[in-house]
GROMACS .gro file of C-alpha atoms in nm:
model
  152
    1UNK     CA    1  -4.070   1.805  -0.780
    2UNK     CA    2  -3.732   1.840  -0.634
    3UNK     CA    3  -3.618   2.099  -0.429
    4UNK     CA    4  -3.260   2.178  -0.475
    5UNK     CA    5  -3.095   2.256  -0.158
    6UNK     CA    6  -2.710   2.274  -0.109
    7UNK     CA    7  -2.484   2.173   0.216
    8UNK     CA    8  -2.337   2.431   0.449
    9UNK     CA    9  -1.972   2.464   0.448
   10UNK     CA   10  -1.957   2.493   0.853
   11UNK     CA   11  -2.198   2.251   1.004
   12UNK     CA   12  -2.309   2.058   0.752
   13UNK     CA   13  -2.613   2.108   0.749
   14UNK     CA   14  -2.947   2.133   0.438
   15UNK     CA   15  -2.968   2.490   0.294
   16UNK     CA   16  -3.299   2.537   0.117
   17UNK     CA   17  -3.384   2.792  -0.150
   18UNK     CA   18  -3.400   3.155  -0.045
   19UNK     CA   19  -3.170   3.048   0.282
   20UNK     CA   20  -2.839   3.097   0.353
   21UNK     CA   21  -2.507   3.309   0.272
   22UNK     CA   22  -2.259   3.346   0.016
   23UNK     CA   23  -1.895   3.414   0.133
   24UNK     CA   24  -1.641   3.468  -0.145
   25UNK     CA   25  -1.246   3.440  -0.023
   26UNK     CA   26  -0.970   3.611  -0.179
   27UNK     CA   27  -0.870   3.326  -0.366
   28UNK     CA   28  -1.175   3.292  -0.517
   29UNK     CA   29  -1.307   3.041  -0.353
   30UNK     CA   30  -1.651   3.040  -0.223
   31UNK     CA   31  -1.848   2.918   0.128
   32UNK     CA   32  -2.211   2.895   0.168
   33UNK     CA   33  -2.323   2.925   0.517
   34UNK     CA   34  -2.691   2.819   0.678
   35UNK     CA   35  -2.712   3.099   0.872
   36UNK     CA   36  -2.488   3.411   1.058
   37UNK     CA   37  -2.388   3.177   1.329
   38UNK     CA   38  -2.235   2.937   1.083
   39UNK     CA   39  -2.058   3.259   0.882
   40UNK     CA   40  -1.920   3.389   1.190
   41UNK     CA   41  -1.818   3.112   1.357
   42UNK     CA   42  -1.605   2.969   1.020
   43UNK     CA   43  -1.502   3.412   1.026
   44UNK     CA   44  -1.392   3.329   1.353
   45UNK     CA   45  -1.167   3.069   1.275
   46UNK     CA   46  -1.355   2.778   1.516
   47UNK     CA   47  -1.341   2.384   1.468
   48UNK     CA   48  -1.624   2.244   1.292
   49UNK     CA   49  -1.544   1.946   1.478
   50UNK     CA   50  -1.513   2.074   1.831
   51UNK     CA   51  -1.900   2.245   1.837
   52UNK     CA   52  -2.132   1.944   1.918
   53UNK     CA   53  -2.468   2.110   1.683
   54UNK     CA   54  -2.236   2.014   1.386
   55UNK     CA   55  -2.242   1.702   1.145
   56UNK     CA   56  -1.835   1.676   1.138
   57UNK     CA   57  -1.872   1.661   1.539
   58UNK     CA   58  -2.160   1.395   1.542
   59UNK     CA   59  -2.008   1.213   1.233
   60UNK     CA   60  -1.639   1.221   1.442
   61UNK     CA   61  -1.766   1.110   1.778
   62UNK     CA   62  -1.997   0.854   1.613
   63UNK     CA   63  -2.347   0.973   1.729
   64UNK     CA   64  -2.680   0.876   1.518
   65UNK     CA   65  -2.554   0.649   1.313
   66UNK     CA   66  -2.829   0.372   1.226
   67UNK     CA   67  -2.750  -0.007   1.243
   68UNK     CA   68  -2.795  -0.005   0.840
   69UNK     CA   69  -2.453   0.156   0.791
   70UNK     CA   70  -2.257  -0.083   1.033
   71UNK     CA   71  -2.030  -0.337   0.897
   72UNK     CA   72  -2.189  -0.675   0.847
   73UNK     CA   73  -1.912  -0.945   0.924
   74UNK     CA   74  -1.863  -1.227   0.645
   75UNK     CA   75  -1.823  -1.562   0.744
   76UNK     CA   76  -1.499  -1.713   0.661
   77UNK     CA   77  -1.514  -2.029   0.463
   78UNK     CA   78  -1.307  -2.305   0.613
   79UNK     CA   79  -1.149  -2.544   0.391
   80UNK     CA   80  -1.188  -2.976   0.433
   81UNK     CA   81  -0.966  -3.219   0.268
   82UNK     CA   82  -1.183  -3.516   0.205
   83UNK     CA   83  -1.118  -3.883   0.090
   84UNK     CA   84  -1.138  -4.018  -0.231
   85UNK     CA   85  -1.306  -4.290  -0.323
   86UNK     CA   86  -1.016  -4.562  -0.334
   87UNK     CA   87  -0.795  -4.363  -0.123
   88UNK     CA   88  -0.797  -4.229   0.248
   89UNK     CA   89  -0.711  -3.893   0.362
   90UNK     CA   90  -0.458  -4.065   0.542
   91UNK     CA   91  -0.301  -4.227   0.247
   92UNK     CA   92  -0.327  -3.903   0.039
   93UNK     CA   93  -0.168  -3.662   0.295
   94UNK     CA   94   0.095  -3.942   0.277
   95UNK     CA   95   0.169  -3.937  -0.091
   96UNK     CA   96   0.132  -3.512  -0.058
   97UNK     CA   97   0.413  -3.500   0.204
   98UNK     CA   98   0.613  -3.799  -0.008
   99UNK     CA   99   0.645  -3.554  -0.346
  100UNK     CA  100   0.703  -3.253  -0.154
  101UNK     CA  101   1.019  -3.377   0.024
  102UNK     CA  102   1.126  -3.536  -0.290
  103UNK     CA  103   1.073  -3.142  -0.522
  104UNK     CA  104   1.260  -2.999  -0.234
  105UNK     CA  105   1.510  -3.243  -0.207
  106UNK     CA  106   1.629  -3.243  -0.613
  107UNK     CA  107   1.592  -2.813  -0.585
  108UNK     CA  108   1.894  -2.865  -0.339
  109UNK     CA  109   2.083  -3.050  -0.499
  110UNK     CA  110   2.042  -2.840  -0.800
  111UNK     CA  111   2.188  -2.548  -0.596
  112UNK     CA  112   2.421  -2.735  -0.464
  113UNK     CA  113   2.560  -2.814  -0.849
  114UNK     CA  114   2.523  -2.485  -0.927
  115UNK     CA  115   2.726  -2.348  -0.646
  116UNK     CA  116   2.958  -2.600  -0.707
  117UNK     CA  117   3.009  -2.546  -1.096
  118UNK     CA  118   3.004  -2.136  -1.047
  119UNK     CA  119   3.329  -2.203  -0.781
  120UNK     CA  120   3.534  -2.349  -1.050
  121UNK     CA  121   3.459  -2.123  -1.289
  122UNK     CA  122   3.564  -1.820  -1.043
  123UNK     CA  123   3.902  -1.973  -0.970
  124UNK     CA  124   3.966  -2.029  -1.376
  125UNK     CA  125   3.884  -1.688  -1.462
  126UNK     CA  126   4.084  -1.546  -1.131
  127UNK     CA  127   4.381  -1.739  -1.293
  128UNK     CA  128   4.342  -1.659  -1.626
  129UNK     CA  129   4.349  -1.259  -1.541
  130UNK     CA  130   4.630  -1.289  -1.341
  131UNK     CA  131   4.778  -1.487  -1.617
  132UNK     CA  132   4.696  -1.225  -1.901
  133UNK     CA  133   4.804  -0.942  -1.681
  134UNK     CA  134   5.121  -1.056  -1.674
  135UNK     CA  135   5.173  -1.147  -2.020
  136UNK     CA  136   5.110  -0.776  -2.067
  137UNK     CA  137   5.375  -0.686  -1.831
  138UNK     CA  138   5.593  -0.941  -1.981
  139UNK     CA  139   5.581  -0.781  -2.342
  140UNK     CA  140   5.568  -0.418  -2.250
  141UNK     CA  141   5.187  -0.328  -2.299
  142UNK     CA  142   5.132  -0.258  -1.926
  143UNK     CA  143   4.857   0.038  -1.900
  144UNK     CA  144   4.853   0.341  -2.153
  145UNK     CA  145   4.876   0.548  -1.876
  146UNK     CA  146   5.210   0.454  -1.779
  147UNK     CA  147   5.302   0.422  -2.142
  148UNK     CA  148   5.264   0.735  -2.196
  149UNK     CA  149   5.429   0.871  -1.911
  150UNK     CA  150   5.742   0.673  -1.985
  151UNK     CA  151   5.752   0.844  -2.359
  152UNK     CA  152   5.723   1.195  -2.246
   0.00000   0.00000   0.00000
């Protein structure tokens, strides 16, 4: 059979049947306390976790806790590069190192083309506004703005 019991609100502590006390806030919120010194001390506004006969206290300053709860530490696998047969490590870190320069060397000079290409294309399209702007001056459709200004 088991016995029901609930947790005090103030210490923390078991509260079997036919213990205890009921304290219902204005809000409708309710408190059950182990005994009157739990009721009055949570009446009296005092920190659970400043009274040492309290679980908060023990649990916050770190007293009774059993070696089952503490952290076990994993060991950290460490990873080997190992030869192949036909090939030393030496040989492979070789070819490894080879490829990488060459994938970062090409991604340059991609960028480089890229940069490149997009700089040309700026200085034809600054042209070309300039160019259509004044063609617009030129043949009297400046800005509607001033358009309409000048008919008024």
């Amino acid at each position: 059979m088991v016995i029901k019991t609930e947790t005090c609100q103030f210490s923390g502590l078991r509260i079997y049947p036919g213990h205890g006390k009921r304290f219902v806030r204005g809000d409708s919120k309710m408190f059950v306390f182990l005994n009157a010194k739990c009721a009055s001390s949570f009446a009296m506004k005092r920190n659970p976790r400043k009274l040492a006969w309290t679980q908060l206290y023990r649990k916050m300053h770190k007293k009774g806790l059993t070696e089952e709860s503490s952290k076990r530490r994993k060991r950290q696998n460490v990873k080997s590069q190992r030869a192949i047969v036909g090939a030393s490590l030496e040989m492979i870190k070789a070819k490894r190192a080879e490829g990488r320069a060459k994938q970062t060397s090409a991604a340059r000079e991609a960028a480089l083309q890229e940069a490149k290409s997009r700089k040309k294309g700026d200085g034809k399209k600054k042209h070309a506004h300039l160019h259509a702007s004044a063609q617009r001056v030129r043949t009297g459709k400046a800005s509607s703005a001033r358009g309409a200004a000048a008919r008024r």
